[in-house]
Coordinates of C-alpha atoms in Angstrom, one line a residue:
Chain A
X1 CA 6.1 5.0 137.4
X2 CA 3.3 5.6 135.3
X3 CA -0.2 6.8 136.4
X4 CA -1.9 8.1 133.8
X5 CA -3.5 5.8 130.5
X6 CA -3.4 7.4 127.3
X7 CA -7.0 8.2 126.0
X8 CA -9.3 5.2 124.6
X9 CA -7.5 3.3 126.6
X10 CA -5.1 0.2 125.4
X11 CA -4.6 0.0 121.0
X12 CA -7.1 -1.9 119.6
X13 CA -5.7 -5.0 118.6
X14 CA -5.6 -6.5 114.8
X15 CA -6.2 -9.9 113.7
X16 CA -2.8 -10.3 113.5
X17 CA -2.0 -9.1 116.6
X18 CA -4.7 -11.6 118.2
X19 CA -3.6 -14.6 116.0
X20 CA 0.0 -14.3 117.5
X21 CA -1.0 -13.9 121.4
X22 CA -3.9 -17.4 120.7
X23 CA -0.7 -19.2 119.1
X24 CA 1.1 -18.1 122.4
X25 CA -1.3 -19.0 124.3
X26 CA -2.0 -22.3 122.4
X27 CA 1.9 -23.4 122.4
X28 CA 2.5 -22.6 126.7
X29 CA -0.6 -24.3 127.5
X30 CA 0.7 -27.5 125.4
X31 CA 4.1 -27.8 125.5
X32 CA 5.8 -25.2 127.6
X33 CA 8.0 -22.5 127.9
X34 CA 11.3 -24.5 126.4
X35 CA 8.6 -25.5 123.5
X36 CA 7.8 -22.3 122.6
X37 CA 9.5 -20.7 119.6
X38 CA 9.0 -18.1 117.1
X39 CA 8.4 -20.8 114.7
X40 CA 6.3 -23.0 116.7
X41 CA 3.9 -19.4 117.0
X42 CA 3.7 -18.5 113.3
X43 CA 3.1 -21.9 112.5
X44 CA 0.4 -22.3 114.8
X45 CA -0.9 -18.2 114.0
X46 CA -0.9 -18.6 110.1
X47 CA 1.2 -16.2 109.5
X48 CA 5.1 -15.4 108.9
X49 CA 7.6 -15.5 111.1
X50 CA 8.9 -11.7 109.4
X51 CA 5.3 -10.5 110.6
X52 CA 6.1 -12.0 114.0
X53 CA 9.8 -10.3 113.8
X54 CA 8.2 -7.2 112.8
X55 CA 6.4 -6.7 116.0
X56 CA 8.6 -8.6 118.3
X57 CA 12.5 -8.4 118.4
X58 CA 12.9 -11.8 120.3
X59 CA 11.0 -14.3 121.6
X60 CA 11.3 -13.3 125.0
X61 CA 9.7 -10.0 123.9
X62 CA 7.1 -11.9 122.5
X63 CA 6.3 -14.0 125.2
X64 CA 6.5 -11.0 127.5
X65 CA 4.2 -8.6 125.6
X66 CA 1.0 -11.8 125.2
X67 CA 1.8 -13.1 129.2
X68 CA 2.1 -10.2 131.3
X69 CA 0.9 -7.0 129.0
X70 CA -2.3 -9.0 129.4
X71 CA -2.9 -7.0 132.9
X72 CA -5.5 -5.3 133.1
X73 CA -4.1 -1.7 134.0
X74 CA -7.0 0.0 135.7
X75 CA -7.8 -0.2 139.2
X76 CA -10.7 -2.5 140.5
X77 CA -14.3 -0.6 141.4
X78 CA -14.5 0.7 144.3
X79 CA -15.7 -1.6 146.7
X80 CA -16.6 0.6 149.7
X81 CA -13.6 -1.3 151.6
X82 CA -9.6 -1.1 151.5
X83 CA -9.9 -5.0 152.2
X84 CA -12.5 -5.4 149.5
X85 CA -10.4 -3.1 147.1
X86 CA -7.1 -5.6 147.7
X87 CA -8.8 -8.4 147.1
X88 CA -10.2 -7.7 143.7
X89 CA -7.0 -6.6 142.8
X90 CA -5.2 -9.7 144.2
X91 CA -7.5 -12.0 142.7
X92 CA -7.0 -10.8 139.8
X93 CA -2.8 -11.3 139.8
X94 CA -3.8 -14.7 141.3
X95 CA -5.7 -15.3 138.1
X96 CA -2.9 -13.9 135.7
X97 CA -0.2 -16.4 137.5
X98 CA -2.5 -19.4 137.6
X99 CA -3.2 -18.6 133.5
X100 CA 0.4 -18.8 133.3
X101 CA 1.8 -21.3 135.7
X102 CA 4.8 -22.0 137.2
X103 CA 6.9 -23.3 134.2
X104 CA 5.9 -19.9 132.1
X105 CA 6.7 -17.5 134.6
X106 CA 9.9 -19.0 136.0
X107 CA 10.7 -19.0 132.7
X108 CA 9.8 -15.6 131.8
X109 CA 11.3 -14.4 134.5
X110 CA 14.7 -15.5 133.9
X111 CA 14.7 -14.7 130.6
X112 CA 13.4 -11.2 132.1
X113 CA 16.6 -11.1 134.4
X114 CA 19.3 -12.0 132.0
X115 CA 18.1 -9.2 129.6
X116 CA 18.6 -5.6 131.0
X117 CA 16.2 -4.2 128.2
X118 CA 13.7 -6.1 129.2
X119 CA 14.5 -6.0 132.7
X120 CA 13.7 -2.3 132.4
X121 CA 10.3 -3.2 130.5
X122 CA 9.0 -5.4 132.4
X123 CA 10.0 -2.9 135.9
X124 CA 8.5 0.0 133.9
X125 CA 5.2 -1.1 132.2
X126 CA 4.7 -4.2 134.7
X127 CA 5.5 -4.1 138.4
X128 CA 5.7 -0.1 138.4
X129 CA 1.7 -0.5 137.0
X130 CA 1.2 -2.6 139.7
X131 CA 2.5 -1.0 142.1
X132 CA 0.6 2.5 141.0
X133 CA -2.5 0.6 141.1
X134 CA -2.1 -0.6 145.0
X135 CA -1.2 3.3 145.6
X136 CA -4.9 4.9 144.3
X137 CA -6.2 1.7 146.1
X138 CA -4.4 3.1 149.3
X139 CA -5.0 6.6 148.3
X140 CA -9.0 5.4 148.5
X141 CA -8.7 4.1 152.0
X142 CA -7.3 7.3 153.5
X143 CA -10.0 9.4 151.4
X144 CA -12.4 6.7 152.8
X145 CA -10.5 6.9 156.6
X146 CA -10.0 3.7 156.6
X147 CA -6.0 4.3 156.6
X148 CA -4.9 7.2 158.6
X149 CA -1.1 7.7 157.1
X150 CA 0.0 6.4 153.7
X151 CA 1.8 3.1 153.8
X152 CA 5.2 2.0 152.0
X153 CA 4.1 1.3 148.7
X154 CA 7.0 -1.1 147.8
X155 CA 6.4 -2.7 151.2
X156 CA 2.6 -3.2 150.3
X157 CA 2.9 -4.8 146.5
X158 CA 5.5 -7.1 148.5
X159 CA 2.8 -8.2 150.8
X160 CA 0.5 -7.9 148.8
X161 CA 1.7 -10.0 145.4
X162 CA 4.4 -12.4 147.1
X163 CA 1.9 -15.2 148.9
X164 CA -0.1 -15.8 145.6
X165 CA 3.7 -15.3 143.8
X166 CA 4.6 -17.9 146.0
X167 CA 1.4 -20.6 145.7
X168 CA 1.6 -20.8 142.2
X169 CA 5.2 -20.1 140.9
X170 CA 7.7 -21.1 143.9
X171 CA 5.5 -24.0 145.5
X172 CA 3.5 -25.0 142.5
X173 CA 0.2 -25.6 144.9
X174 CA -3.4 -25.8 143.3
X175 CA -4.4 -22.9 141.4
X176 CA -7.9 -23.4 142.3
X177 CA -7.2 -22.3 145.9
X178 CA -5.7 -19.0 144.9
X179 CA -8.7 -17.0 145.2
X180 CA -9.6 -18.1 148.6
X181 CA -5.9 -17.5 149.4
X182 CA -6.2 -14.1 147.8
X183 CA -8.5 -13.5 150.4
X184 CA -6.5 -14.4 153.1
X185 CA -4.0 -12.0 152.0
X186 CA -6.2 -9.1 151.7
X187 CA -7.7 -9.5 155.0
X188 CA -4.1 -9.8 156.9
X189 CA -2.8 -6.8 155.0
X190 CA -6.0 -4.6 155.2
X191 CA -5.5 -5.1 159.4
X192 CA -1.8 -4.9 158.8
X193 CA -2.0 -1.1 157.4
X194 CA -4.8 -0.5 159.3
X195 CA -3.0 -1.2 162.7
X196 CA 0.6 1.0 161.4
X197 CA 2.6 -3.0 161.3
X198 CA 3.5 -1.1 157.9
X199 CA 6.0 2.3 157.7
X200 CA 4.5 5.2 156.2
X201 CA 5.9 6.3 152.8
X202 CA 8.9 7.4 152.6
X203 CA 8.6 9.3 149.5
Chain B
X1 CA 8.3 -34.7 154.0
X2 CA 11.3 -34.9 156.2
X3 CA 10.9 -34.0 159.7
X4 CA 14.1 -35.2 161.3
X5 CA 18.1 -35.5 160.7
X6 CA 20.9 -38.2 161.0
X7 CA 22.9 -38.2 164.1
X8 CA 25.7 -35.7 163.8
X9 CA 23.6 -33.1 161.5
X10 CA 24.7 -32.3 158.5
X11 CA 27.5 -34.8 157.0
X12 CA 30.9 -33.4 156.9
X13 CA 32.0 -31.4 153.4
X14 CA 35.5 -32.8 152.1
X15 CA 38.1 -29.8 150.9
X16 CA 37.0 -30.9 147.5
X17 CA 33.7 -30.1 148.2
X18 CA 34.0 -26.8 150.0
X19 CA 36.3 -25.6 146.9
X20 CA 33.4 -26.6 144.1
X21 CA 31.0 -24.7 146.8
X22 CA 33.1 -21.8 147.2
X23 CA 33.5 -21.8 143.4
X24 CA 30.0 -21.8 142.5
X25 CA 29.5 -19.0 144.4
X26 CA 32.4 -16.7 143.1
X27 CA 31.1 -17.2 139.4
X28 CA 27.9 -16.5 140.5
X29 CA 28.7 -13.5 142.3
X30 CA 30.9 -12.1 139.6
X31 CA 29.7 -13.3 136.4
X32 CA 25.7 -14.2 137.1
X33 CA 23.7 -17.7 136.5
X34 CA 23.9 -16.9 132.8
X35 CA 27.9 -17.7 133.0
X36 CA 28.1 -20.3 135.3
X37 CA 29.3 -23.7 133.7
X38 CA 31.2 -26.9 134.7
X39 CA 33.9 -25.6 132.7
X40 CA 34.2 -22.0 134.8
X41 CA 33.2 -23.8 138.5
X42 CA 36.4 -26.3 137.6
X43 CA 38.9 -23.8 136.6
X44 CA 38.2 -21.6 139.6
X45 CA 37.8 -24.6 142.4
X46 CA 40.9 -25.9 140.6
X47 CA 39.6 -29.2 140.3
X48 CA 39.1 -31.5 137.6
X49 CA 35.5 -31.1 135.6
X50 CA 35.3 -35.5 135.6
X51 CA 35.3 -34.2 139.9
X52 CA 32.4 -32.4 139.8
X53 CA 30.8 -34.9 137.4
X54 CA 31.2 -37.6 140.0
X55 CA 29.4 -35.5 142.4
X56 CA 26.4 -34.2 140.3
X57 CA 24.9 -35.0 136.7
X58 CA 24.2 -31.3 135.2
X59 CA 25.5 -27.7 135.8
X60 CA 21.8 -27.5 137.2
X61 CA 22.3 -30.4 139.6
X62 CA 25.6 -28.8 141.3
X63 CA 24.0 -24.8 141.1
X64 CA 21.2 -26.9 143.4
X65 CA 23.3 -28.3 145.9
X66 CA 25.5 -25.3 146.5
X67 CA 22.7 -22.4 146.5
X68 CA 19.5 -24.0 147.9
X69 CA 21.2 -27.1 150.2
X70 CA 23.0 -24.1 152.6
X71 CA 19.5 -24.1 153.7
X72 CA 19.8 -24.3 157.6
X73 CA 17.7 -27.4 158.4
X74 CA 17.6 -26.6 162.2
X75 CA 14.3 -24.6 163.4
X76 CA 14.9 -21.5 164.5
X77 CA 16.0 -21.2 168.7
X78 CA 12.8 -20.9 170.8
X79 CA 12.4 -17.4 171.2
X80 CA 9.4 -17.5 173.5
X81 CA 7.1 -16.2 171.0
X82 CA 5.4 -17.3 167.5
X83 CA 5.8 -13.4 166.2
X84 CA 9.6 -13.9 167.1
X85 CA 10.1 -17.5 166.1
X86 CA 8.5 -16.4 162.6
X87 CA 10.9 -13.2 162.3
X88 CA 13.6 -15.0 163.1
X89 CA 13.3 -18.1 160.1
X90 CA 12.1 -15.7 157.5
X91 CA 14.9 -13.4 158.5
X92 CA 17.8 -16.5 157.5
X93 CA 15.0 -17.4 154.5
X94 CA 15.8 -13.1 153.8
X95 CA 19.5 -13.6 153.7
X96 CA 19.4 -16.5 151.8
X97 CA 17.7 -15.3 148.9
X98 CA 19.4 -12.3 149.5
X99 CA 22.6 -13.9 149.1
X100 CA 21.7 -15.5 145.8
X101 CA 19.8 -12.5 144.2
X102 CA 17.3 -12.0 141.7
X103 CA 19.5 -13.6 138.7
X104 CA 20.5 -16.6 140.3
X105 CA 17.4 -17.3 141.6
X106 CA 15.0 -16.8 138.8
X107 CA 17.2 -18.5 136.4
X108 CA 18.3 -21.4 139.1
X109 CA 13.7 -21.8 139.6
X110 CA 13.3 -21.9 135.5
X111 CA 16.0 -24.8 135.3
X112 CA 14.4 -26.7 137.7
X113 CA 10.8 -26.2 136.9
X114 CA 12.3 -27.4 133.6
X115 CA 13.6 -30.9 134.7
X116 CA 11.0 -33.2 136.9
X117 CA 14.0 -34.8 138.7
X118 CA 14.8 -31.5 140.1
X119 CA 11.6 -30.2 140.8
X120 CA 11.1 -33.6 142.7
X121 CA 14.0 -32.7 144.5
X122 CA 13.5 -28.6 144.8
X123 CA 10.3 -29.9 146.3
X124 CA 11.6 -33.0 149.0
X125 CA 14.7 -31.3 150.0
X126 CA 14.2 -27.8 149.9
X127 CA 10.4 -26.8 150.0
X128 CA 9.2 -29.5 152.2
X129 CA 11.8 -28.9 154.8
X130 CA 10.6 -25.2 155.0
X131 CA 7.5 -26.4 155.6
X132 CA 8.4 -29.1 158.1
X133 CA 10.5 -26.6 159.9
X134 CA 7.6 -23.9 159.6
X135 CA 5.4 -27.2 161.2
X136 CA 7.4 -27.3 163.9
X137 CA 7.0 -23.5 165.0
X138 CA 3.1 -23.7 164.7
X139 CA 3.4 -26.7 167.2
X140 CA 5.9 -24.6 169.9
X141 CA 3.0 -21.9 169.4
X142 CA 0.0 -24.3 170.1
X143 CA 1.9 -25.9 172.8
X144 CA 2.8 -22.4 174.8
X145 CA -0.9 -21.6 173.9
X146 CA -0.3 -18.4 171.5
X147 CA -2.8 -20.3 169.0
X148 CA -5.7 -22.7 169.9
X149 CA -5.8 -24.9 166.7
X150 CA -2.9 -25.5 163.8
X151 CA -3.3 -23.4 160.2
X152 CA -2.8 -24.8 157.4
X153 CA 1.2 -25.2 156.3
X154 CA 0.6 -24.7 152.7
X155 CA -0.8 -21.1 153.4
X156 CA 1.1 -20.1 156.4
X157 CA 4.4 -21.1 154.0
X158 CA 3.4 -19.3 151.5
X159 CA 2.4 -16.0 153.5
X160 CA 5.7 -16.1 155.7
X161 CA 7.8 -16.9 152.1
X162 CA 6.3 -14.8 149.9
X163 CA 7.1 -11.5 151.1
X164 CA 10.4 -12.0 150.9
X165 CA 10.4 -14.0 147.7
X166 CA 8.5 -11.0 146.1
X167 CA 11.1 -8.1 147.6
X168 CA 14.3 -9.9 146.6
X169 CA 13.6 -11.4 142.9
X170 CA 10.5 -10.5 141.6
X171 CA 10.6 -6.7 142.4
X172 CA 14.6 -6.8 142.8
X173 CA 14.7 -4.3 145.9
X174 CA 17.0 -3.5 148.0
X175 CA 18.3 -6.3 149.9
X176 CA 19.3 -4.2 152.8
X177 CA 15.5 -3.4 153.9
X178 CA 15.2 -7.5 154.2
X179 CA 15.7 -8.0 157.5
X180 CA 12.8 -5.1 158.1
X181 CA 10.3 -6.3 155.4
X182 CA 11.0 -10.0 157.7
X183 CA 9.9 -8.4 161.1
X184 CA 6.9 -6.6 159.3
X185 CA 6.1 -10.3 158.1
X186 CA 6.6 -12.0 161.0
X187 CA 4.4 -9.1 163.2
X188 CA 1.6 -9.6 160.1
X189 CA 1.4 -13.4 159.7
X190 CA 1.2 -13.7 163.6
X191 CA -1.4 -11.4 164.4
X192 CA -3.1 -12.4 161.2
X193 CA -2.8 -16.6 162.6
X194 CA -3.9 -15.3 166.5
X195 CA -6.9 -14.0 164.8
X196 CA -7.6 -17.2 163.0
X197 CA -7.8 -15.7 159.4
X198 CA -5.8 -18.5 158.5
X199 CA -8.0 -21.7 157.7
X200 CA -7.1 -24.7 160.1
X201 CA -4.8 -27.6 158.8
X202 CA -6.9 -29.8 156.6
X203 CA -4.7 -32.9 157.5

């Protein structure tokens, strides 16, 4: 779990570096996850496919570090409400999924699964992000009063990630309507903790 | 969308059948989705692979039919409440997944959102049904006058689903707090449609 963000922030990114992510980018949006290769990205980046291999050990690496490392890591501003707070941030992994789609991260995510490497990545610098995220956005509500207890966080990032998870990867409905679902979400959840439907943490 | 069944349910599985089923699911248990093949699901049913040809065109095709067609068509038994009629078809929605896991279900979603036949079908057969079924509570509700108007099904599905969805093979938790995260569901999507969060059905 981390919680803390080196200083400065994320590495500033080289040409190269933002050459290969475009060409990502560029290949998913026309042709696909089974389109994309490492060939099919240094052709399309200008640049070698050793330069690719020298960052990247595998495709799936690849694809993983342009799709999801894209998350923005820091917590939304403080919107003066726990149900505000949740739905900036749930908008925002609306926005990241509908970028993606449904062929990309089903994709992704099996290749994710059938690698325990990246399994452990993609728990570690992905969904444990996440989930420390929702917990200063939580940590906010009690300081605020809105929440008098701290809720499950594993419980929470389920309820809180899973409907627009669901929208856009399982049942493949229009991205346009994930904000106003994103909404939804953060105004059943917000009443949700706020009424003790969730456990407290048990950690 | 299908919205009722043949006389006499489901039609009855021949011994053939029920030893490429019970196959699938050993390899699957013991190997993962990586490992499953024709080749494996033959040897272990103790069938010929030219059998399991006849009954479905691809490795993907069969996977399909044996992980996602268990799906119990049948709405849940009136429990005399939305709240409980919820809990009690995201619970068997819970075990399901459960049942598959993480790797079988992420690779099984990637191999269909790769092939438009089986999408077509993931989406008639499978996700449809949810929904019809998930129709057919909201009605029991409206009728016993727990809610004045019908949500929207796309919404309510993918509130009630993606919980679950989200616990079991996106965050790969425990399986064994399913059964809690689908009463904390159930509780949060009822409440959340009582209080009309949920926009009304635009059909």
């Amino acid at each position: 779990m981390r919680t803390s963000k080196s200083a400065g922030g994320r590495p500033r990114e080289s040409r190269v570096d933002t050459a290969i992510a475009a060409a990502v980018t560029g290949v998913l949006a026309e042709s696909g996850y089974a389109a994309l290769t490492v060939d099919a990205v240094a052709a399309r980046a200008g640049v070698s496919k050793a330069t690719i291999y020298r960052r990247f050990a595998t495709k799936q690496e690849m694809t993983f570090a342009v799709v999801l490392h894209d998350l923005d890591e820091a917590p939304p501003a403080d919107t003066g409400t726990l149900e505000g707070d949740l739905g900036a941030l749930i908008e925002r992994i609306g926005e990241q999924l509908s970028r993606s789609g449904s062929d990309v991260m089903t994709g992704l995510l099996a290749d994710i699964r059938a690698d325990a490497t990246l399994t452990e990545r993609f728990t570690t610098t992905y969904l444990a992000v996440e989930r420390s995220v929702i917990g200063e956005l939580l940590d906010r509500a009690i300081a605020r009063g809105d929440l008098t207890r701290r809720p499950d966080p594993a419980i929470t990032q389920a309820l809180l990630l899973g409907p627009l998870f669901a929208w856009i990867v399982v049942l493949d409905e229009d991205p346009a309507r994930a904000p106003e679902l994103a909404r939804i979400v953060a105004r059943m959840v917000s009443d949700a903790l706020a009424a003790g439907v969730v456990p407290a943490d048990p950690s």
